[in-house]
mmCIF file of C-alpha atoms and ligand atoms in Angstrom:
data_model
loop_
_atom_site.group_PDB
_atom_site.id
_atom_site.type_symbol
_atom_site.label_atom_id
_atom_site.label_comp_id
_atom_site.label_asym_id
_atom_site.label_seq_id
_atom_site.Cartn_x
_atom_site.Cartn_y
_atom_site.Cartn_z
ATOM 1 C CA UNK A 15 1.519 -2.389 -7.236
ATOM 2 C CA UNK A 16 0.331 -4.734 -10.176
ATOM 3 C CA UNK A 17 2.265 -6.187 -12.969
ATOM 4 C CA UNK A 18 4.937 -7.941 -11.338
ATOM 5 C CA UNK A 19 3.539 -11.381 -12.472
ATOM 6 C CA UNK A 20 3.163 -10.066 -16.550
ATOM 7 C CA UNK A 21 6.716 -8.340 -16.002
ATOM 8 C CA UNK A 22 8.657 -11.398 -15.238
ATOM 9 C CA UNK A 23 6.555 -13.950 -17.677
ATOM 10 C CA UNK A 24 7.268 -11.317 -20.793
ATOM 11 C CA UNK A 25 10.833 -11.829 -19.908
ATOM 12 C CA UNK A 26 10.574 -15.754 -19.245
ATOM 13 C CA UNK A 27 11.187 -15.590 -15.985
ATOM 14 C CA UNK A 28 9.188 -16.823 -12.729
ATOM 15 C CA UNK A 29 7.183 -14.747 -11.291
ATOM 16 C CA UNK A 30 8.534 -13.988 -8.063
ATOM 17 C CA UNK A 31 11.447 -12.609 -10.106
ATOM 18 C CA UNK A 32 8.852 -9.684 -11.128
ATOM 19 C CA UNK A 33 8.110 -9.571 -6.948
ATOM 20 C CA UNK A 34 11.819 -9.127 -6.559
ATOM 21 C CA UNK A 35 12.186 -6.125 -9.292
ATOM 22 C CA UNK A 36 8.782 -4.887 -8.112
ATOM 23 C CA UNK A 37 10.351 -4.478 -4.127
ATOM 24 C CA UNK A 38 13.196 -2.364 -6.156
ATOM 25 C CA UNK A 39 10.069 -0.312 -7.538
ATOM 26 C CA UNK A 40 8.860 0.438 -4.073
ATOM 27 C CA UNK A 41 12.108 1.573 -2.434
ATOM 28 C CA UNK A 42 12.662 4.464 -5.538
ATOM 29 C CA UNK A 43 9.008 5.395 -5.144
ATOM 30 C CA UNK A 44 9.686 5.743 -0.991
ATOM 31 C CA UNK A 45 12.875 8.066 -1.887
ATOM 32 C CA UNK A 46 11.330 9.869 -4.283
ATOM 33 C CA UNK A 47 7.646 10.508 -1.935
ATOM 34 C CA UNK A 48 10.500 11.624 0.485
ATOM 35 C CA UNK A 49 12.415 14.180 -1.642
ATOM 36 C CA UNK A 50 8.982 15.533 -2.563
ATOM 37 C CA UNK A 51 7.873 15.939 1.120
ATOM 38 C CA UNK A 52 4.762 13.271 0.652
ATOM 39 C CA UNK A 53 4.072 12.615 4.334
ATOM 40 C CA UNK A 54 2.131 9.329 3.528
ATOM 41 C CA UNK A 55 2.581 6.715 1.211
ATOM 42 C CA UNK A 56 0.577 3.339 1.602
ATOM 43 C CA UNK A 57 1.661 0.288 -0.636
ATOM 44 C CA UNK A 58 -0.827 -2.562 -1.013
ATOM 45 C CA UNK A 59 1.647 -5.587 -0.858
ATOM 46 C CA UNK A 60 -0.469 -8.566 -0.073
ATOM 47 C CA UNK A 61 -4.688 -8.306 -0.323
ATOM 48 C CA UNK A 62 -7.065 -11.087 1.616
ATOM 49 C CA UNK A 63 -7.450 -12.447 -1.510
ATOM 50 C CA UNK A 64 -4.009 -13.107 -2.535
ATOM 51 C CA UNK A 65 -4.421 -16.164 -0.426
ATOM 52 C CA UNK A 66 -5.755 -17.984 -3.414
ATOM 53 C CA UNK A 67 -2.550 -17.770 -5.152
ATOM 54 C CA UNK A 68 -0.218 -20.955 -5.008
ATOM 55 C CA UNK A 69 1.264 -21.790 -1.935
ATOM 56 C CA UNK A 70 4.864 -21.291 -3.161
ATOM 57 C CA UNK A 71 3.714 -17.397 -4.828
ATOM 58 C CA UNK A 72 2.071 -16.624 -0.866
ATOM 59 C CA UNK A 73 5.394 -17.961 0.895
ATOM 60 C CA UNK A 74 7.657 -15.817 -1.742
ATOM 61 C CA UNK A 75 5.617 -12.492 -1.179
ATOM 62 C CA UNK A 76 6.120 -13.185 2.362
ATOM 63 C CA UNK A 77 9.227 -13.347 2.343
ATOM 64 C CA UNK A 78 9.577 -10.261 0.074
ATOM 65 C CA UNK A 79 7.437 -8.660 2.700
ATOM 66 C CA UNK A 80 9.872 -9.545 5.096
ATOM 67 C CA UNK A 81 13.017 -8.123 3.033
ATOM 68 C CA UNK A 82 10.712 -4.425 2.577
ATOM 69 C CA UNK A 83 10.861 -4.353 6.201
ATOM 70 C CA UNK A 84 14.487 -5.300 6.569
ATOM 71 C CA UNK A 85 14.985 -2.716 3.739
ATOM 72 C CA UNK A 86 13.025 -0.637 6.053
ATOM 73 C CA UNK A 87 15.393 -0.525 8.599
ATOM 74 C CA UNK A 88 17.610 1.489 6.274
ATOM 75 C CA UNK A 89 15.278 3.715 6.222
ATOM 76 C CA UNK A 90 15.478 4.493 10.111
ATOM 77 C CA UNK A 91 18.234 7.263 9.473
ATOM 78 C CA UNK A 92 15.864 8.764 6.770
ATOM 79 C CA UNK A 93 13.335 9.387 9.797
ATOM 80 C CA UNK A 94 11.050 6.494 7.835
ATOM 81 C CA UNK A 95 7.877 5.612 10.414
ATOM 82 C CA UNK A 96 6.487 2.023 9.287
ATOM 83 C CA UNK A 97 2.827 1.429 9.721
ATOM 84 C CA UNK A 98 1.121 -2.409 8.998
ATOM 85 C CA UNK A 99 -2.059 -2.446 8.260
ATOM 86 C CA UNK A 100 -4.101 -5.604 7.658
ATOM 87 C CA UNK A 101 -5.179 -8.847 9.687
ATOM 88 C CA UNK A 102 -2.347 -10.135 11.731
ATOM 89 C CA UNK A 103 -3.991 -13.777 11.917
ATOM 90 C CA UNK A 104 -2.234 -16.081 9.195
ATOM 91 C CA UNK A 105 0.878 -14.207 8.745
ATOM 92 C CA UNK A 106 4.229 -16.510 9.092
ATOM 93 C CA UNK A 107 5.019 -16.079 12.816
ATOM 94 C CA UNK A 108 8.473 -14.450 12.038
ATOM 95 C CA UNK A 109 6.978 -12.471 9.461
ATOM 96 C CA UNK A 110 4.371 -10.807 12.431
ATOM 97 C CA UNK A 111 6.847 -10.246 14.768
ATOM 98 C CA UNK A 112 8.929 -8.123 12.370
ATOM 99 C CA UNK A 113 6.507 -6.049 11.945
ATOM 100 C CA UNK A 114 5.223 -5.238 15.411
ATOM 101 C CA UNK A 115 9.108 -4.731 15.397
ATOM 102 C CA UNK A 116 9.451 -2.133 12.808
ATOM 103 C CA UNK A 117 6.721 -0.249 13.934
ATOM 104 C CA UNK A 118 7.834 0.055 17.135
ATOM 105 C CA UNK A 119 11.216 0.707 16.338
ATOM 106 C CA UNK A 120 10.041 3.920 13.375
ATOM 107 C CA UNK A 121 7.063 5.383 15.696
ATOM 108 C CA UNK A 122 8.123 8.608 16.333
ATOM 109 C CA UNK A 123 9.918 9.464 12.848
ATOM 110 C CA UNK A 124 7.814 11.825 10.746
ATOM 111 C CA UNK A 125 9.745 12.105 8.101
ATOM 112 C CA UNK A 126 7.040 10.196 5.792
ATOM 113 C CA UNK A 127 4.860 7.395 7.125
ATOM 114 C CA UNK A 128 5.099 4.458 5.082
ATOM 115 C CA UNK A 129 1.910 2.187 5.275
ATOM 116 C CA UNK A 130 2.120 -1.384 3.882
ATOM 117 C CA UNK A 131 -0.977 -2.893 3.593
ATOM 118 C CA UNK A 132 -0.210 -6.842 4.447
ATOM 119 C CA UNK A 133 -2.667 -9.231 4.644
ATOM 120 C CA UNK A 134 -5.208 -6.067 4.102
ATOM 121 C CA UNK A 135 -9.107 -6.215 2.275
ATOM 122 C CA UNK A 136 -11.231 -2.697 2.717
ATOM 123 C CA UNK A 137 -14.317 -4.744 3.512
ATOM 124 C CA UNK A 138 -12.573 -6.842 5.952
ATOM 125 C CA UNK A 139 -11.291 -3.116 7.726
ATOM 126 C CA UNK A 140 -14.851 -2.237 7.591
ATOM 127 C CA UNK A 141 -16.461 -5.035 9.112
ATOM 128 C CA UNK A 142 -13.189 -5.201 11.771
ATOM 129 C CA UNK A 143 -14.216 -1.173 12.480
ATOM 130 C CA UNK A 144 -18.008 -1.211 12.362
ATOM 131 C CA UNK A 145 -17.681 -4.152 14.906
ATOM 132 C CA UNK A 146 -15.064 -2.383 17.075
ATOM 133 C CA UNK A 147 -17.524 0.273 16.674
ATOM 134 C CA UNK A 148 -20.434 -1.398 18.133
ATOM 135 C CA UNK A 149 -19.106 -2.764 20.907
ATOM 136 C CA UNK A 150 -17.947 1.286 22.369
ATOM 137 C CA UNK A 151 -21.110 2.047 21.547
ATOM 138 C CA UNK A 152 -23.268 3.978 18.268
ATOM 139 C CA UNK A 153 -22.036 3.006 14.956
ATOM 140 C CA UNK A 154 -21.547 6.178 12.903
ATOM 141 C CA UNK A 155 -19.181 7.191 9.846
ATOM 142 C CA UNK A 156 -17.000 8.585 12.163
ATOM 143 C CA UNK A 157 -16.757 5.960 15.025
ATOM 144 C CA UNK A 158 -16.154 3.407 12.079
ATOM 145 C CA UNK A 159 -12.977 5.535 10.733
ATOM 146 C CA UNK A 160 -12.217 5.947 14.438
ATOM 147 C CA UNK A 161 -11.970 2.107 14.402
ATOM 148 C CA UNK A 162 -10.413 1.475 10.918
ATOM 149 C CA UNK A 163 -6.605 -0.217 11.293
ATOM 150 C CA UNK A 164 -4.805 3.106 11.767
ATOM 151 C CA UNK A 165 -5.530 6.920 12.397
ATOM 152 C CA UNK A 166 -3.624 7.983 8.883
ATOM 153 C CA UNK A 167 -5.345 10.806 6.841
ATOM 154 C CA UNK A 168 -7.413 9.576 3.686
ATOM 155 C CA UNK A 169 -5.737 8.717 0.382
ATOM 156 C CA UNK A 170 -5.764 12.315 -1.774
ATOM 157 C CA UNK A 171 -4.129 9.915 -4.965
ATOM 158 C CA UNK A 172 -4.660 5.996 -5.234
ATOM 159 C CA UNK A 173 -2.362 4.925 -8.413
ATOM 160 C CA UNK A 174 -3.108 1.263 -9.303
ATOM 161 C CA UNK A 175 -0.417 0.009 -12.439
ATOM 162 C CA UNK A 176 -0.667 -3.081 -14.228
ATOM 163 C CA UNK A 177 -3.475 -1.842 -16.871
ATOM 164 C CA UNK A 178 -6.603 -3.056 -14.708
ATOM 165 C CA UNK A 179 -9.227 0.011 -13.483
ATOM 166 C CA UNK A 180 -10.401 -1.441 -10.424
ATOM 167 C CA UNK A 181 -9.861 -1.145 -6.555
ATOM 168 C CA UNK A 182 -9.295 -4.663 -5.681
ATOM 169 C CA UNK A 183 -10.767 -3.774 -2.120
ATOM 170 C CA UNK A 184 -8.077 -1.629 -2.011
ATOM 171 C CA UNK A 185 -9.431 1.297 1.436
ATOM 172 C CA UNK A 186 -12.774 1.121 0.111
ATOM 173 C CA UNK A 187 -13.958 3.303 3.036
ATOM 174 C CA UNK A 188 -11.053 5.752 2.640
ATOM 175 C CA UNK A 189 -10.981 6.271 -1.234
ATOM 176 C CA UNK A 190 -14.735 8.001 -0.759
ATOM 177 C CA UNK A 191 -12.949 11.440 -2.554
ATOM 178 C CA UNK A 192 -9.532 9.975 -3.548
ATOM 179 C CA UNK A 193 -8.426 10.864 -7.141
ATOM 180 C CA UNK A 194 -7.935 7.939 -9.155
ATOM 181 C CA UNK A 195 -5.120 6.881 -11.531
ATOM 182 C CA UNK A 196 -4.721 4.156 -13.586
ATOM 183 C CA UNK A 197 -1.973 3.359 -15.666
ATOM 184 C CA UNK A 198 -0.877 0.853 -17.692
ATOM 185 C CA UNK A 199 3.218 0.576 -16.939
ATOM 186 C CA UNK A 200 3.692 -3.130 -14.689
ATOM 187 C CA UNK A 201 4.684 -2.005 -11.452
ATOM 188 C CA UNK A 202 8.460 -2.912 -12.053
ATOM 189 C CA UNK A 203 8.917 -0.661 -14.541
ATOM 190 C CA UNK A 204 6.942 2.384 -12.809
ATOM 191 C CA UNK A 205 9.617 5.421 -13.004
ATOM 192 C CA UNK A 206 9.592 8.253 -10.661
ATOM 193 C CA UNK A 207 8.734 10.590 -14.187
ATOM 194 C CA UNK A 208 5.563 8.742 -14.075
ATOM 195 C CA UNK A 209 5.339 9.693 -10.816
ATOM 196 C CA UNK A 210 5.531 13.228 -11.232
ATOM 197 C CA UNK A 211 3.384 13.534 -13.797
ATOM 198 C CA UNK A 212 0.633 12.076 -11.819
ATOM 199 C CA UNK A 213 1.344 14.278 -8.964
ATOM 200 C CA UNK A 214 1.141 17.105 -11.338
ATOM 201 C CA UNK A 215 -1.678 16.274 -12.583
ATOM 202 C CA UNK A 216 -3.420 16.113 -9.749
ATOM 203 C CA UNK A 217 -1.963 19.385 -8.515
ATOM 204 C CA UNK A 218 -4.625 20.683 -11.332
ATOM 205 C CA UNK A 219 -7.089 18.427 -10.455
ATOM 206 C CA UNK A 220 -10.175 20.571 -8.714
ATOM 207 C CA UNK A 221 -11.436 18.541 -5.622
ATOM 208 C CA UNK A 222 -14.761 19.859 -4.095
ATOM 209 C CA UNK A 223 -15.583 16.871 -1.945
ATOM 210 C CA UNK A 224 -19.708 17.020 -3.310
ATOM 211 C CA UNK A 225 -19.943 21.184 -2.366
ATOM 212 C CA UNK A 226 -20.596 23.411 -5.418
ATOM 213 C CA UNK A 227 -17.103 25.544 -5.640
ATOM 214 C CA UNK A 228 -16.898 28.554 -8.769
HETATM 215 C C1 IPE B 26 1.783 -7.788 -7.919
HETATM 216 O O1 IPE B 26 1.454 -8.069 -9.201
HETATM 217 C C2 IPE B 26 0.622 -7.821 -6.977
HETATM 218 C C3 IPE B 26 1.000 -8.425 -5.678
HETATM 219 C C4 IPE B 26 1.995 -8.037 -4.984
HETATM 220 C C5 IPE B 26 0.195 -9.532 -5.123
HETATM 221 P P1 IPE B 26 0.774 -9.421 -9.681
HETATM 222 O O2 IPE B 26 1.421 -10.594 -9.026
HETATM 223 O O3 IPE B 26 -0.703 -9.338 -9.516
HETATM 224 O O4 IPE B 26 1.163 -9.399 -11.214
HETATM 225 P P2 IPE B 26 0.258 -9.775 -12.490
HETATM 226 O O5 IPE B 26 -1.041 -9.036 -12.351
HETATM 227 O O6 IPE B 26 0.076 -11.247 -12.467
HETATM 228 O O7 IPE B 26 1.059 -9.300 -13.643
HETATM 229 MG MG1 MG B 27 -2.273 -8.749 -10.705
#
């Protein structure tokens, strides 16, 4: 979800304004993966790194982190199951217990499982996994995505907005075979026709996963 920053300065405003609009973003692409019967949908709201950012930009995506769960909770009578995945450690105190909350609260809806990745770096997952790993024993590629922070199937689409053609650590272990699209609309103003175009377009995408297919 990038852009929110470049959204709100072309506009003059402060950045966390562009967090605010970018939370509205996320809640019309959760309805819309819902109407379309998309049974996972991960959102990368806060990486390891994001910790470099000024202390008053970390407290305000906290507390926007906060409101998606609250927001969340809306979501309950949609059948909405909430996953968190990222390092606990560091996370406002009130912040942490919402979320071991929410997840409670959603774990047996299946209506679409909605993973926010807070406080979350892929090579942080992998070293957490490959350690877990280790200590039940051989360290193999599947005892390490036995290990990883939850048991959700592997991205098929990773969408990063915002312009930039990178991962930003972004499931580096799971996006092995995801398809990859990159587009340059800030996430605030990412529209659900967007959104179905890429989902068309990877309904034509051909995905043989490194095997020879006619
Ligand atoms: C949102 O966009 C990313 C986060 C939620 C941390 P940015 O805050 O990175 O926005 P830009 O890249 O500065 O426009
Ligand atoms: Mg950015």
């Amino acid at each position: 979800m990038d852009g929110n920053g470049r959204w709100a300065k072309a506009r003059g405003l402060p950045r966390v304004k562009g967090h605010e609009e970018g939370l509205r973003t996320a809640r019309k692409v959760i309805d819309y993966s819902l109407a379309r019967g998309i049974k996972y949908l991960s959102l990368y709201v806060f990486s390891t790194e994001n910790w470099k950012r000024p202390q008053a930009e970390v407290a305000a995506l906290f507390s926007l982190a906060g409101k998606y769960l609250d927001d969340f909770a809306d979501f309950c009578s949609k059948g909405v199951r909430v996953v968190v995945s990222g390092e606990r450690e560091g996370l406002p105190q009130k912040l942490a217990r919402k979320i071991e909350e929410m997840q409670l609260k959603t774990a047996d809806f299946d209506a679409i499982c909605v993973n926010l990745c807070i406080n979350y770096g892929g090579r942080r997952e992998i070293a957490h996994a490959a350690q877990r790993a280790a200590q039940s024993g051989a360290v193999s590629e599947q005892s390490i995505a036995a290990n990883l922070y939850n048991n959700l199937p592997f991205p098929d689409v990773i969408v990063r907005t915002g312009g930039q053609k990178r991962l930003s650590n972004f499931m580096l272990f799971q996006a092995a075979y995801a398809e990859l699209y990159f587009s340059d609309t800030l996430w605030p103003d990412f529209s659900c026709e967007e959104y179905q175009k890429i989902l068309e377009d990877y309904c034509g995408r051909s995905r043989n996963f490194g095997a020879i297919t006619e």
